PDB file of C-alpha atoms and ligand atoms in Angstrom:
ATOM      1  CA  MET X 239      -0.127   0.052  -0.040  1.00  0.00           C
ATOM      2  CA  SER X 240       2.827   2.401   0.702  1.00  0.00           C
ATOM      3  CA  ASP X 241       4.155   1.820  -2.737  1.00  0.00           C
ATOM      4  CA  LEU X 242       0.553   2.804  -4.139  1.00  0.00           C
ATOM      5  CA  ASN X 243       0.512   6.025  -1.856  1.00  0.00           C
ATOM      6  CA  ASN X 244       4.095   6.840  -3.182  1.00  0.00           C
ATOM      7  CA  LEU X 245       2.906   6.455  -6.839  1.00  0.00           C
ATOM      8  CA  TYR X 246      -0.061   8.568  -6.217  1.00  0.00           C
ATOM      9  CA  ARG X 247       1.968  11.245  -4.612  1.00  0.00           C
ATOM     10  CA  GLN X 248       4.199  11.359  -7.661  1.00  0.00           C
ATOM     11  CA  VAL X 249       1.211  11.774  -9.802  1.00  0.00           C
ATOM     12  CA  ILE X 250      -0.026  14.455  -7.755  1.00  0.00           C
ATOM     13  CA  MET X 251       3.252  16.484  -7.710  1.00  0.00           C
ATOM     14  CA  ASP X 252       3.911  15.843 -11.409  1.00  0.00           C
ATOM     15  CA  HIS X 253       0.286  17.621 -12.070  1.00  0.00           C
ATOM     16  CA  TYR X 254       1.236  20.237  -9.642  1.00  0.00           C
ATOM     17  CA  LYS X 255       4.589  21.164 -11.099  1.00  0.00           C
ATOM     18  CA  ASN X 256       3.455  20.555 -14.741  1.00  0.00           C
ATOM     19  CA  PRO X 257      -0.108  21.633 -14.797  1.00  0.00           C
ATOM     20  CA  ARG X 258      -2.187  20.315 -17.831  1.00  0.00           C
ATOM     21  CA  ASN X 259      -4.595  22.857 -19.669  1.00  0.00           C
ATOM     22  CA  LYS X 260      -3.656  25.654 -17.355  1.00  0.00           C
ATOM     23  CA  GLY X 261      -4.422  29.340 -18.549  1.00  0.00           C
ATOM     24  CA  LEU X 262      -7.891  30.778 -19.427  1.00  0.00           C
ATOM     25  CA  VAL X 263      -8.782  31.772 -22.858  1.00  0.00           C
ATOM     26  CA  GLY X 264     -11.021  34.804 -24.282  1.00  0.00           C
ATOM     27  CA  ASP X 265     -13.248  32.890 -25.986  1.00  0.00           C
ATOM     28  CA  ALA X 266     -17.243  33.364 -25.626  1.00  0.00           C
ATOM     29  CA  ASN X 267     -17.777  29.741 -26.579  1.00  0.00           C
ATOM     30  CA  TYR X 268     -16.220  28.569 -23.069  1.00  0.00           C
ATOM     31  CA  LYS X 269     -18.349  28.841 -20.094  1.00  0.00           C
ATOM     32  CA  LYS X 270     -16.815  29.865 -16.780  1.00  0.00           C
ATOM     33  CA  PHE X 271     -17.136  29.395 -13.112  1.00  0.00           C
ATOM     34  CA  HIS X 272     -15.106  30.679 -10.016  1.00  0.00           C
ATOM     35  CA  VAL X 273     -14.801  28.679  -6.753  1.00  0.00           C
ATOM     36  CA  LYS X 274     -13.016  29.627  -3.672  1.00  0.00           C
ATOM     37  CA  ASN X 275     -12.114  27.762  -0.541  1.00  0.00           C
ATOM     38  CA  PRO X 276     -11.116  30.502   1.906  1.00  0.00           C
ATOM     39  CA  SER X 277     -10.104  28.046   4.822  1.00  0.00           C
ATOM     40  CA  CYS X 278      -6.894  27.347   2.563  1.00  0.00           C
ATOM     41  CA  GLY X 279      -6.731  30.215   0.111  1.00  0.00           C
ATOM     42  CA  ASP X 280      -7.691  27.916  -2.892  1.00  0.00           C
ATOM     43  CA  ASP X 281      -8.996  30.037  -5.828  1.00  0.00           C
ATOM     44  CA  ILE X 282      -9.663  28.167  -8.839  1.00  0.00           C
ATOM     45  CA  THR X 283     -11.552  29.282 -12.226  1.00  0.00           C
ATOM     46  CA  VAL X 284     -12.625  26.879 -14.581  1.00  0.00           C
ATOM     47  CA  GLN X 285     -13.588  26.954 -18.275  1.00  0.00           C
ATOM     48  CA  THR X 286     -15.632  24.341 -20.249  1.00  0.00           C
ATOM     49  CA  LYS X 287     -16.307  24.352 -23.932  1.00  0.00           C
ATOM     50  CA  VAL X 288     -19.112  21.942 -24.974  1.00  0.00           C
ATOM     51  CA  ALA X 289     -20.281  20.934 -28.391  1.00  0.00           C
ATOM     52  CA  ASP X 290     -23.017  18.229 -29.360  1.00  0.00           C
ATOM     53  CA  GLY X 291     -23.105  17.367 -25.714  1.00  0.00           C
ATOM     54  CA  THR X 292     -19.220  16.782 -25.679  1.00  0.00           C
ATOM     55  CA  ILE X 293     -16.612  18.419 -23.794  1.00  0.00           C
ATOM     56  CA  GLN X 294     -14.080  19.708 -26.242  1.00  0.00           C
ATOM     57  CA  ASP X 295     -11.933  21.494 -23.958  1.00  0.00           C
ATOM     58  CA  VAL X 296     -11.272  22.442 -20.288  1.00  0.00           C
ATOM     59  CA  LYS X 297      -9.163  25.180 -19.035  1.00  0.00           C
ATOM     60  CA  HIS X 298      -8.160  26.100 -15.622  1.00  0.00           C
ATOM     61  CA  ASP X 299      -6.412  28.884 -13.806  1.00  0.00           C
ATOM     62  CA  GLY X 300      -5.742  29.885 -10.064  1.00  0.00           C
ATOM     63  CA  THR X 301      -3.795  29.609  -6.970  1.00  0.00           C
ATOM     64  CA  GLY X 302      -3.978  27.257  -4.181  1.00  0.00           C
ATOM     65  CA  CYS X 303      -2.123  24.353  -2.456  1.00  0.00           C
ATOM     66  CA  SER X 304      -0.772  21.438  -4.212  1.00  0.00           C
ATOM     67  CA  ILE X 305      -3.900  19.321  -3.824  1.00  0.00           C
ATOM     68  CA  CYS X 306      -5.923  21.952  -5.252  1.00  0.00           C
ATOM     69  CA  CYS X 307      -4.152  22.868  -8.140  1.00  0.00           C
ATOM     70  CA  SER X 308      -2.973  19.356  -9.082  1.00  0.00           C
ATOM     71  CA  SER X 309      -6.621  18.270  -9.007  1.00  0.00           C
ATOM     72  CA  ALA X 310      -7.549  21.168 -11.218  1.00  0.00           C
ATOM     73  CA  SER X 311      -4.941  19.481 -13.932  1.00  0.00           C
ATOM     74  CA  VAL X 312      -6.288  16.195 -13.385  1.00  0.00           C
ATOM     75  CA  MET X 313      -9.711  17.237 -13.492  1.00  0.00           C
ATOM     76  CA  SER X 314      -9.193  18.761 -16.859  1.00  0.00           C
ATOM     77  CA  GLU X 315      -7.658  15.757 -18.357  1.00  0.00           C
ATOM     78  CA  THR X 316     -10.315  13.507 -16.955  1.00  0.00           C
ATOM     79  CA  LEU X 317     -13.176  15.329 -18.147  1.00  0.00           C
ATOM     80  CA  MET X 318     -11.764  16.174 -21.534  1.00  0.00           C
ATOM     81  CA  GLY X 319     -13.507  14.574 -24.515  1.00  0.00           C
ATOM     82  CA  LYS X 320     -16.240  12.922 -22.189  1.00  0.00           C
ATOM     83  CA  LYS X 321     -19.977  13.621 -22.903  1.00  0.00           C
ATOM     84  CA  VAL X 322     -21.394  16.027 -20.445  1.00  0.00           C
ATOM     85  CA  THR X 323     -23.707  13.305 -18.825  1.00  0.00           C
ATOM     86  CA  GLU X 324     -20.669  10.938 -18.404  1.00  0.00           C
ATOM     87  CA  ALA X 325     -18.692  13.986 -16.857  1.00  0.00           C
ATOM     88  CA  GLU X 326     -21.562  14.457 -14.193  1.00  0.00           C
ATOM     89  CA  ASP X 327     -21.341  10.851 -13.176  1.00  0.00           C
ATOM     90  CA  ILE X 328     -17.584  10.957 -12.839  1.00  0.00           C
ATOM     91  CA  ILE X 329     -17.721  14.267 -10.577  1.00  0.00           C
ATOM     92  CA  ASP X 330     -20.286  12.474  -8.558  1.00  0.00           C
ATOM     93  CA  ASN X 331     -18.253   9.319  -8.153  1.00  0.00           C
ATOM     94  CA  TYR X 332     -15.174  11.584  -7.436  1.00  0.00           C
ATOM     95  CA  TYR X 333     -17.082  13.548  -4.562  1.00  0.00           C
ATOM     96  CA  ASN X 334     -18.355  10.039  -3.103  1.00  0.00           C
ATOM     97  CA  MET X 335     -14.656   8.798  -3.306  1.00  0.00           C
ATOM     98  CA  ILE X 336     -13.118  12.074  -1.667  1.00  0.00           C
ATOM     99  CA  LYS X 337     -15.768  12.130   1.007  1.00  0.00           C
ATOM    100  CA  GLY X 338     -15.119   8.317   1.863  1.00  0.00           C
ATOM    101  CA  LYS X 339     -18.540   7.401   0.765  1.00  0.00           C
ATOM    102  CA  GLU X 340     -19.275   4.243  -1.583  1.00  0.00           C
ATOM    103  CA  TYR X 341     -18.176   4.877  -5.003  1.00  0.00           C
ATOM    104  CA  ASP X 342     -17.985   3.098  -8.204  1.00  0.00           C
ATOM    105  CA  GLU X 343     -14.380   1.444  -8.574  1.00  0.00           C
ATOM    106  CA  ASP X 344     -15.107   0.387 -12.270  1.00  0.00           C
ATOM    107  CA  LEU X 345     -15.965   3.953 -13.446  1.00  0.00           C
ATOM    108  CA  ASP X 346     -12.815   5.231 -15.554  1.00  0.00           C
ATOM    109  CA  MET X 347     -11.691   8.310 -13.563  1.00  0.00           C
ATOM    110  CA  GLY X 348      -8.314   8.375 -14.839  1.00  0.00           C
ATOM    111  CA  ASP X 349      -5.670   9.920 -12.751  1.00  0.00           C
ATOM    112  CA  ALA X 350      -8.596  11.415 -10.375  1.00  0.00           C
ATOM    113  CA  ILE X 351      -8.052   7.928  -8.319  1.00  0.00           C
ATOM    114  CA  VAL X 352      -4.760   9.392  -6.909  1.00  0.00           C
ATOM    115  CA  TYR X 353      -6.934  11.420  -4.479  1.00  0.00           C
ATOM    116  CA  SER X 354      -8.780   8.406  -2.957  1.00  0.00           C
ATOM    117  CA  GLY X 355      -6.531   9.070   0.037  1.00  0.00           C
ATOM    118  CA  VAL X 356      -7.921  12.254   0.763  1.00  0.00           C
ATOM    119  CA  ALA X 357     -10.946  10.652   2.354  1.00  0.00           C
ATOM    120  CA  ASN X 358      -8.622  10.129   5.449  1.00  0.00           C
ATOM    121  CA  PHE X 359      -7.980  13.732   5.561  1.00  0.00           C
ATOM    122  CA  PRO X 360     -11.398  15.521   6.139  1.00  0.00           C
ATOM    123  CA  ALA X 361      -9.771  19.038   6.281  1.00  0.00           C
ATOM    124  CA  ARG X 362      -8.571  18.466   2.730  1.00  0.00           C
ATOM    125  CA  VAL X 363     -11.506  17.376   1.136  1.00  0.00           C
ATOM    126  CA  LYS X 364     -12.526  21.171   0.080  1.00  0.00           C
ATOM    127  CA  CYS X 365      -9.103  21.546  -1.602  1.00  0.00           C
ATOM    128  CA  ALA X 366      -9.564  18.291  -3.621  1.00  0.00           C
ATOM    129  CA  THR X 367     -13.112  19.450  -4.757  1.00  0.00           C
ATOM    130  CA  VAL X 368     -12.601  23.021  -5.310  1.00  0.00           C
ATOM    131  CA  ALA X 369     -11.652  22.607  -9.073  1.00  0.00           C
ATOM    132  CA  TRP X 370     -14.475  19.760  -9.576  1.00  0.00           C
ATOM    133  CA  GLN X 371     -17.083  21.902  -8.333  1.00  0.00           C
ATOM    134  CA  ALA X 372     -15.982  24.837 -10.690  1.00  0.00           C
ATOM    135  CA  ALA X 373     -16.260  22.462 -13.484  1.00  0.00           C
ATOM    136  CA  GLU X 374     -19.593  21.011 -12.402  1.00  0.00           C
ATOM    137  CA  GLU X 375     -21.221  24.558 -12.382  1.00  0.00           C
ATOM    138  CA  SER X 376     -19.272  25.570 -15.488  1.00  0.00           C
ATOM    139  CA  LEU X 377     -21.050  22.530 -17.276  1.00  0.00           C
ATOM    140  CA  LYS X 378     -24.526  23.443 -15.827  1.00  0.00           C
ATOM    141  CA  ASN X 379     -24.085  26.727 -17.615  1.00  0.00           C
ATOM    142  CA  GLU X 380     -23.916  24.998 -20.852  1.00  0.00           C
TER     143      GLU X 380
HETATM  144 ZN1   ZN Z 420      -5.854  23.605  -0.420  1.00  0.00          ZN
END
């Protein structure tokens, strides 16, 4: 198990140091939502572009702790190319996993699985979900 935790930590640090899809675009085809986590100083904006019910692009920007910023990068890769309905299932499943509730381990969540350990640290739950909440709300605006 410690090897797995070590691997998960490496994935998180990689996304923190080399965030994917970072930087917002000035394009009216993107919907945008901003979420803050005052208890940690996390502040993330997510942009989503949807066409034909499919997520064409996900962008994010902001500041925060390593869990928050890395999870924004992981979220963008996980949801990219998914149908909006699939993305909503993944987001719900992710929340359940992070909160230590029952979740569907067979649902493909990409690298998002590396945050499963956050369930053991309730104070960090908000950090791991800020970017996902922003994505969820942004998709609702579509
Ligand atoms: Zn945080």
